[in-house]
Amino acid sequence: MELVSIQSEADWLARSAFVPELRMTLDDLQGILSGYDLPRVSGSKQGVVRCGVNGCNRLHYKGFLLKLKDGRETIMGWQCGARDLGLDFKEFQTSYVERKRQADQRAAVAAAIAEAHLLAAHAGTLVEPCREALEYLLNLRGSLQRHTAFWDNLKAVAKMDGRVLRELKRADERSSAKVDVVEAARIHGLAVLFGDMSRRVSDITYTAENWPAEVAGAGRGPPSELKSTLARARKMHETVRDTEKFIRDYSTLRSAIHGMWAVHHFQLRRAGKSNALRRVLERFAGQEPVWAD
């Protein structure tokens, strides 16, 4: 039977089968959809809603949402529930919370199962772009690391969100500051060059090849298995999102590769010969991105 979450009176009033008052016997009851414990209202000690069963009308805060065999629904205060149904409200709520949690988990796993093949298919389209981006970035990183001073400055620029700063002498000699620091250039996507790339391809490949098989049949497992399956589902979604971002950042950086020259031009003009570094940047700037929005 459906388990319903009740946070306010509006939740049951919005249900099409709800009736505020009815007469019933215990034989008419199909089950209990939910318990509720409404927020207290200042100045009202007795309660804010009335029991809908058999003309009771007692005000209360705590109670039960009942479902009858004929499909109708109504509310019953906790005192009537204890007297007529033998229900302890606290024990029922504890049991209900656990049953609702398990039901929500099973629904989430069912959704994961339904989308597993679509998610895996999408992940499959990312494998080759990810592999090509990884190869490009690793080669670029290895080439630039040979130019130690430039590489160190590039790391500093990455920590400033790609902002390349330049010092300019102030025209106003009366100022105590001798120079102004201005943004000379900006290299977008630079952070991807310094991130951990070690498992990029293997993670997205695993998602593409194994996720449907992993999730198949999980919805019939015990609660402990449901929790584990949901954790893996979240991880698979994170892998897809992270891979998409990795490829986008790669494309952004590849498009901005000439901007790296600003780091050398403004910050390393006295670092020695620059022809070799210029050739590195021009070589990598000439390669087309593998994927972009």
C-alpha positions as a LaTeX table, in Angstrom:
\begin{tabular}{lrrr}
\hline
Residue & $x$ (\AA) & $y$ (\AA) & $z$ (\AA) \\
\hline
Met1 & 0.00 & 0.00 & 0.00 \\
Glu2 & 1.07 & 3.57 & $-0.71$ \\
Leu3 & 3.02 & 5.34 & 2.03 \\
Val4 & 2.30 & 9.08 & 2.19 \\
Ser5 & 4.42 & 11.84 & 3.69 \\
Ile6 & 2.30 & 14.31 & 5.67 \\
Gln7 & 3.83 & 17.63 & 6.71 \\
Ser8 & 0.71 & 19.80 & 6.96 \\
Glu9 & $-3.07$ & 19.73 & 6.68 \\
Ala10 & $-2.74$ & 20.79 & 3.04 \\
Asp11 & $-1.14$ & 17.43 & 2.20 \\
Trp12 & $-4.28$ & 15.41 & 2.91 \\
Leu13 & $-6.70$ & 18.10 & 1.72 \\
Ala14 & $-5.02$ & 17.89 & $-1.70$ \\
Arg15 & $-5.76$ & 14.16 & $-1.99$ \\
Ser16 & $-8.78$ & 13.47 & $-4.20$ \\
Ala17 & $-10.08$ & 10.60 & $-2.02$ \\
Phe18 & $-10.01$ & 12.60 & 1.22 \\
Val19 & $-13.27$ & 13.29 & 3.04 \\
Pro20 & $-13.29$ & 15.32 & 6.28 \\
Glu21 & $-15.93$ & 13.18 & 8.05 \\
Leu22 & $-17.21$ & 9.62 & 7.65 \\
Arg23 & $-18.57$ & 6.71 & 9.64 \\
Met24 & $-16.70$ & 3.43 & 9.70 \\
Thr25 & $-16.02$ & 0.22 & 11.59 \\
Leu26 & $-12.73$ & $-1.60$ & 11.97 \\
Asp27 & $-13.82$ & $-3.97$ & 9.18 \\
Asp28 & $-13.98$ & $-1.01$ & 6.78 \\
Leu29 & $-10.30$ & $-0.15$ & 7.26 \\
Gln30 & $-7.89$ & $-1.13$ & 4.50 \\
Gly31 & $-4.80$ & 0.40 & 6.10 \\
Ile32 & $-2.94$ & 3.43 & 7.40 \\
Leu33 & $-1.26$ & 5.65 & 4.83 \\
Ser34 & 0.67 & 7.81 & 7.27 \\
Gly35 & 1.00 & 9.26 & 10.71 \\
Tyr36 & 1.37 & 12.98 & 11.28 \\
Asp37 & 2.52 & 15.31 & 14.04 \\
Leu38 & 1.63 & 18.85 & 13.05 \\
Pro39 & 3.52 & 21.99 & 14.15 \\
Arg40 & 2.19 & 23.47 & 17.37 \\
Val41 & 0.21 & 26.72 & 17.23 \\
Ser42 & 0.76 & 29.28 & 19.97 \\
Gly43 & $-2.26$ & 29.54 & 22.27 \\
Ser44 & $-3.80$ & 26.23 & 21.16 \\
Lys45 & $-3.22$ & 23.43 & 23.66 \\
Gln46 & $-5.70$ & 20.93 & 22.29 \\
Gly47 & $-4.85$ & 20.86 & 18.60 \\
Val48 & $-5.58$ & 22.36 & 15.22 \\
Val49 & $-7.45$ & 19.67 & 13.25 \\
Arg50 & $-10.47$ & 17.55 & 14.07 \\
Cys51 & $-10.81$ & 13.77 & 14.00 \\
Gly52 & $-12.97$ & 12.77 & 11.03 \\
Val53 & $-14.19$ & 9.38 & 12.27 \\
Asn54 & $-17.71$ & 8.64 & 13.53 \\
Gly55 & $-18.49$ & 12.23 & 14.56 \\
Cys56 & $-15.60$ & 12.45 & 17.04 \\
Asn57 & $-14.37$ & 15.93 & 16.02 \\
Arg58 & $-11.76$ & 16.00 & 18.78 \\
Leu59 & $-9.01$ & 18.56 & 18.17 \\
His60 & $-5.51$ & 17.12 & 17.93 \\
Tyr61 & $-1.99$ & 17.60 & 16.54 \\
Lys62 & $-1.02$ & 13.94 & 16.19 \\
Gly63 & $-2.95$ & 11.32 & 14.28 \\
Phe64 & $-3.27$ & 8.97 & 11.32 \\
Leu65 & $-4.34$ & 9.22 & 7.70 \\
Leu66 & $-6.63$ & 6.23 & 7.09 \\
Lys67 & $-7.62$ & 4.49 & 3.87 \\
Leu68 & $-10.88$ & 2.56 & 3.72 \\
Lys69 & $-11.65$ & $-0.43$ & 1.54 \\
Asp70 & $-14.08$ & 1.67 & $-0.52$ \\
Gly71 & $-11.20$ & 4.04 & $-1.44$ \\
Arg72 & $-12.11$ & 6.96 & 0.82 \\
Glu73 & $-9.54$ & 8.55 & 3.12 \\
Thr74 & $-9.85$ & 10.54 & 6.34 \\
Ile75 & $-7.89$ & 11.46 & 9.46 \\
Met76 & $-8.12$ & 10.00 & 12.96 \\
Gly77 & $-6.62$ & 11.57 & 16.10 \\
Trp78 & $-4.04$ & 9.60 & 18.06 \\
Gln79 & $-6.37$ & 9.03 & 21.02 \\
Cys80 & $-9.04$ & 7.44 & 18.83 \\
Gly81 & $-6.29$ & 5.45 & 17.13 \\
Ala82 & $-5.16$ & 4.09 & 20.48 \\
Arg83 & $-8.71$ & 3.29 & 21.61 \\
Asp84 & $-10.24$ & 1.94 & 18.39 \\
Leu85 & $-7.22$ & 0.52 & 16.53 \\
Gly86 & $-4.82$ & $-0.29$ & 19.36 \\
Leu87 & $-2.14$ & 1.93 & 17.80 \\
Asp88 & 0.70 & 3.48 & 19.77 \\
Phe89 & 1.51 & 6.68 & 17.89 \\
Lys90 & 5.24 & 6.73 & 18.71 \\
Glu91 & 5.74 & 3.09 & 17.77 \\
Phe92 & 3.77 & 3.56 & 14.56 \\
Gln93 & 5.81 & 6.63 & 13.54 \\
Thr94 & 9.10 & 4.80 & 14.16 \\
Ser95 & 7.94 & 1.89 & 12.03 \\
Tyr96 & 6.48 & 4.20 & 9.39 \\
Val97 & 9.69 & 6.22 & 8.99 \\
Glu98 & 11.68 & 3.04 & 8.35 \\
Arg99 & 9.12 & 1.62 & 5.91 \\
Lys100 & 8.93 & 4.95 & 4.06 \\
Arg101 & 12.72 & 5.12 & 3.84 \\
Gln102 & 12.89 & 1.63 & 2.34 \\
Ala103 & 10.06 & 2.41 & $-0.07$ \\
Asp104 & 11.85 & 5.57 & $-1.22$ \\
Gln105 & 15.07 & 3.60 & $-1.69$ \\
Arg106 & 13.31 & 0.99 & $-3.81$ \\
Ala107 & 11.71 & 3.73 & $-5.93$ \\
Ala108 & 15.11 & 5.37 & $-6.42$ \\
Val109 & 16.70 & 2.05 & $-7.39$ \\
Ala110 & 13.84 & 1.39 & $-9.82$ \\
Ala111 & 14.56 & 4.77 & $-11.42$ \\
Ala112 & 18.26 & 3.90 & $-11.61$ \\
Ile113 & 17.44 & 0.60 & $-13.29$ \\
Ala114 & 15.14 & 2.33 & $-15.79$ \\
Glu115 & 17.81 & 4.82 & $-16.85$ \\
Ala116 & 20.84 & 2.50 & $-16.62$ \\
His117 & 21.08 & 1.73 & $-20.33$ \\
Leu118 & 20.57 & 5.37 & $-21.33$ \\
Leu119 & 23.23 & 6.51 & $-18.86$ \\
Ala120 & 25.64 & 3.82 & $-20.05$ \\
Ala121 & 25.02 & 4.72 & $-23.69$ \\
His122 & 25.73 & 8.38 & $-22.99$ \\
Ala123 & 28.86 & 7.43 & $-21.05$ \\
Gly124 & 29.96 & 5.42 & $-24.08$ \\
Thr125 & 29.87 & 8.55 & $-26.25$ \\
Leu126 & 32.28 & 10.26 & $-23.84$ \\
Val127 & 34.97 & 7.57 & $-23.77$ \\
Glu128 & 36.82 & 8.49 & $-26.96$ \\
Pro129 & 36.62 & 12.29 & $-26.45$ \\
Cys130 & 37.87 & 11.75 & $-22.90$ \\
Arg131 & 40.75 & 9.58 & $-24.12$ \\
Glu132 & 41.80 & 12.12 & $-26.76$ \\
Ala133 & 41.52 & 15.03 & $-24.30$ \\
Leu134 & 43.58 & 13.11 & $-21.75$ \\
Glu135 & 46.32 & 12.36 & $-24.28$ \\
Tyr136 & 46.46 & 16.01 & $-25.34$ \\
Leu137 & 46.59 & 17.36 & $-21.78$ \\
Leu138 & 49.21 & 14.88 & $-20.59$ \\
Asn139 & 51.42 & 15.68 & $-23.58$ \\
Leu140 & 50.94 & 19.41 & $-23.04$ \\
Arg141 & 51.70 & 19.12 & $-19.35$ \\
Gly142 & 54.82 & 17.06 & $-19.98$ \\
Ser143 & 56.07 & 19.54 & $-22.59$ \\
Leu144 & 55.47 & 22.61 & $-20.43$ \\
Gln145 & 57.02 & 21.10 & $-17.30$ \\
Arg146 & 60.38 & 21.10 & $-19.08$ \\
His147 & 60.24 & 24.92 & $-18.92$ \\
Thr148 & 60.43 & 25.08 & $-15.14$ \\
Ala149 & 60.08 & 28.82 & $-14.57$ \\
Phe150 & 57.15 & 29.08 & $-16.96$ \\
Trp151 & 55.45 & 26.06 & $-15.40$ \\
Asp152 & 55.76 & 27.51 & $-11.90$ \\
Asn153 & 54.21 & 30.77 & $-13.07$ \\
Leu154 & 51.47 & 28.89 & $-14.86$ \\
Lys155 & 50.57 & 27.10 & $-11.62$ \\
Ala156 & 50.35 & 30.46 & $-9.86$ \\
Val157 & 48.09 & 31.78 & $-12.59$ \\
Ala158 & 45.85 & 28.70 & $-12.28$ \\
Lys159 & 45.41 & 29.41 & $-8.56$ \\
Met160 & 44.16 & 32.90 & $-9.50$ \\
Asp161 & 41.45 & 31.48 & $-11.79$ \\
Gly162 & 43.61 & 32.01 & $-14.87$ \\
Arg163 & 44.29 & 35.72 & $-14.31$ \\
Val164 & 47.66 & 36.90 & $-15.66$ \\
Leu165 & 48.78 & 39.99 & $-13.74$ \\
Arg166 & 51.12 & 42.72 & $-14.91$ \\
Glu167 & 52.74 & 45.56 & $-13.00$ \\
Leu168 & 52.47 & 49.05 & $-14.55$ \\
Lys169 & 54.23 & 52.17 & $-13.30$ \\
Arg170 & 51.86 & 54.79 & $-11.95$ \\
Ala171 & 51.75 & 58.09 & $-13.78$ \\
Asp172 & 50.91 & 59.96 & $-10.56$ \\
Glu173 & 54.28 & 60.42 & $-8.83$ \\
Arg174 & 52.58 & 61.74 & $-5.69$ \\
Ser175 & 51.08 & 58.33 & $-4.99$ \\
Ser176 & 52.84 & 56.19 & $-2.37$ \\
Ala177 & 52.34 & 53.13 & $-4.58$ \\
Lys178 & 54.89 & 52.92 & $-7.37$ \\
Val179 & 52.97 & 50.47 & $-9.55$ \\
Asp180 & 49.46 & 49.31 & $-10.38$ \\
Val181 & 48.74 & 45.58 & $-10.75$ \\
Val182 & 46.41 & 44.98 & $-13.66$ \\
Glu183 & 45.00 & 41.94 & $-15.38$ \\
Ala184 & 46.92 & 41.60 & $-18.63$ \\
Ala185 & 45.24 & 38.41 & $-19.83$ \\
Arg186 & 43.11 & 35.49 & $-18.70$ \\
Ile187 & 43.55 & 31.82 & $-19.51$ \\
His188 & 40.20 & 30.05 & $-19.18$ \\
Gly189 & 40.11 & 26.35 & $-18.30$ \\
Leu190 & 43.68 & 26.34 & $-17.00$ \\
Ala191 & 42.85 & 24.42 & $-13.82$ \\
Val192 & 42.21 & 21.22 & $-15.80$ \\
Leu193 & 45.92 & 21.04 & $-16.62$ \\
Phe194 & 46.78 & 20.63 & $-12.93$ \\
Gly195 & 43.98 & 18.27 & $-11.88$ \\
Asp196 & 44.15 & 14.53 & $-11.28$ \\
Met197 & 43.65 & 12.78 & $-14.63$ \\
Ser198 & 44.76 & 9.29 & $-13.61$ \\
Arg199 & 41.35 & 7.56 & $-13.69$ \\
Arg200 & 39.42 & 9.66 & $-16.18$ \\
Val201 & 39.25 & 7.15 & $-19.02$ \\
Ser202 & 38.95 & 4.02 & $-16.87$ \\
Asp203 & 36.08 & 5.46 & $-14.79$ \\
Ile204 & 33.93 & 6.53 & $-17.73$ \\
Thr205 & 34.71 & 3.29 & $-19.59$ \\
Tyr206 & 33.62 & 1.25 & $-16.56$ \\
Thr207 & 30.35 & 3.20 & $-16.38$ \\
Ala208 & 29.65 & 2.62 & $-20.06$ \\
Glu209 & 30.43 & $-1.10$ & $-19.99$ \\
Asn210 & 29.31 & $-2.30$ & $-16.57$ \\
Trp211 & 26.61 & $-0.07$ & $-15.07$ \\
Pro212 & 23.51 & $-1.82$ & $-16.56$ \\
Ala213 & 24.76 & $-5.23$ & $-15.37$ \\
Glu214 & 25.56 & $-3.91$ & $-11.88$ \\
Val215 & 22.14 & $-2.40$ & $-11.30$ \\
Ala216 & 20.09 & $-5.22$ & $-12.85$ \\
Gly217 & 17.99 & $-6.97$ & $-10.21$ \\
Ala218 & 19.12 & $-4.65$ & $-7.43$ \\
Gly219 & 15.57 & $-3.52$ & $-6.66$ \\
Arg220 & 14.73 & $-6.96$ & $-5.28$ \\
Gly221 & 17.62 & $-7.02$ & $-2.82$ \\
Pro222 & 17.63 & $-6.42$ & 0.96 \\
Pro223 & 17.75 & $-2.86$ & 2.38 \\
Ser224 & 21.53 & $-2.98$ & 2.80 \\
Glu225 & 21.92 & $-3.78$ & $-0.90$ \\
Leu226 & 19.54 & $-0.98$ & $-1.88$ \\
Lys227 & 21.69 & 1.53 & $-0.03$ \\
Ser228 & 24.82 & 0.24 & $-1.72$ \\
Thr229 & 23.19 & 0.36 & $-5.15$ \\
Leu230 & 22.07 & 3.97 & $-4.64$ \\
Ala231 & 25.58 & 4.95 & $-3.58$ \\
Arg232 & 26.98 & 3.38 & $-6.76$ \\
Ala233 & 24.29 & 5.10 & $-8.86$ \\
Arg234 & 25.29 & 8.48 & $-7.42$ \\
Lys235 & 28.93 & 7.65 & $-8.19$ \\
Met236 & 28.09 & 6.76 & $-11.81$ \\
His237 & 26.22 & 10.04 & $-12.28$ \\
Glu238 & 29.14 & 11.95 & $-10.77$ \\
Thr239 & 31.51 & 10.17 & $-13.15$ \\
Val240 & 29.44 & 11.22 & $-16.17$ \\
Arg241 & 29.14 & 14.84 & $-14.97$ \\
Asp242 & 32.84 & 15.04 & $-14.11$ \\
Thr243 & 33.82 & 13.61 & $-17.50$ \\
Glu244 & 31.60 & 16.08 & $-19.33$ \\
Lys245 & 33.20 & 18.93 & $-17.40$ \\
Phe246 & 36.70 & 17.55 & $-18.04$ \\
Ile247 & 36.11 & 17.52 & $-21.80$ \\
Arg248 & 34.54 & 21.00 & $-21.75$ \\
Asp249 & 37.46 & 22.37 & $-19.72$ \\
Tyr250 & 39.89 & 20.75 & $-22.14$ \\
Ser251 & 38.14 & 22.39 & $-25.11$ \\
Thr252 & 38.16 & 25.76 & $-23.34$ \\
Leu253 & 41.86 & 25.47 & $-22.55$ \\
Arg254 & 42.76 & 24.38 & $-26.07$ \\
Ser255 & 40.93 & 27.42 & $-27.40$ \\
Ala256 & 42.87 & 29.67 & $-24.99$ \\
Ile257 & 46.29 & 28.10 & $-25.49$ \\
His258 & 47.71 & 31.21 & $-27.16$ \\
Gly259 & 46.82 & 33.11 & $-24.00$ \\
Met260 & 49.53 & 31.15 & $-22.22$ \\
Trp261 & 52.02 & 33.23 & $-24.13$ \\
Ala262 & 50.89 & 36.20 & $-22.05$ \\
Val263 & 52.30 & 34.46 & $-18.97$ \\
His264 & 55.69 & 34.29 & $-20.61$ \\
His265 & 55.55 & 37.72 & $-22.17$ \\
Phe266 & 54.56 & 39.61 & $-19.01$ \\
Gln267 & 56.10 & 37.49 & $-16.26$ \\
Leu268 & 59.11 & 35.74 & $-17.73$ \\
Arg269 & 60.65 & 38.19 & $-20.18$ \\
Arg270 & 64.06 & 37.77 & $-18.55$ \\
Ala271 & 63.85 & 34.01 & $-18.08$ \\
Gly272 & 66.04 & 33.26 & $-21.08$ \\
Lys273 & 65.38 & 32.11 & $-24.63$ \\
Ser274 & 61.71 & 31.66 & $-25.48$ \\
Asn275 & 61.75 & 30.12 & $-28.96$ \\
Ala276 & 61.40 & 26.55 & $-27.69$ \\
Leu277 & 58.46 & 27.44 & $-25.44$ \\
Arg278 & 56.82 & 29.42 & $-28.24$ \\
Arg279 & 57.06 & 26.37 & $-30.51$ \\
Val280 & 55.47 & 24.17 & $-27.82$ \\
Leu281 & 52.49 & 26.50 & $-27.43$ \\
Glu282 & 52.04 & 26.96 & $-31.15$ \\
Arg283 & 52.20 & 23.22 & $-31.71$ \\
Phe284 & 49.47 & 22.49 & $-29.16$ \\
Ala285 & 47.36 & 25.45 & $-30.28$ \\
Gly286 & 47.19 & 23.91 & $-33.73$ \\
Gln287 & 45.34 & 20.81 & $-32.54$ \\
Glu288 & 41.57 & 20.90 & $-32.75$ \\
Pro289 & 39.37 & 20.18 & $-29.70$ \\
Val290 & 37.72 & 16.77 & $-29.66$ \\
Trp291 & 34.40 & 17.85 & $-28.17$ \\
Ala292 & 32.71 & 21.10 & $-27.18$ \\
Asp293 & 29.25 & 22.48 & $-26.52$ \\
\hline
\end{tabular}
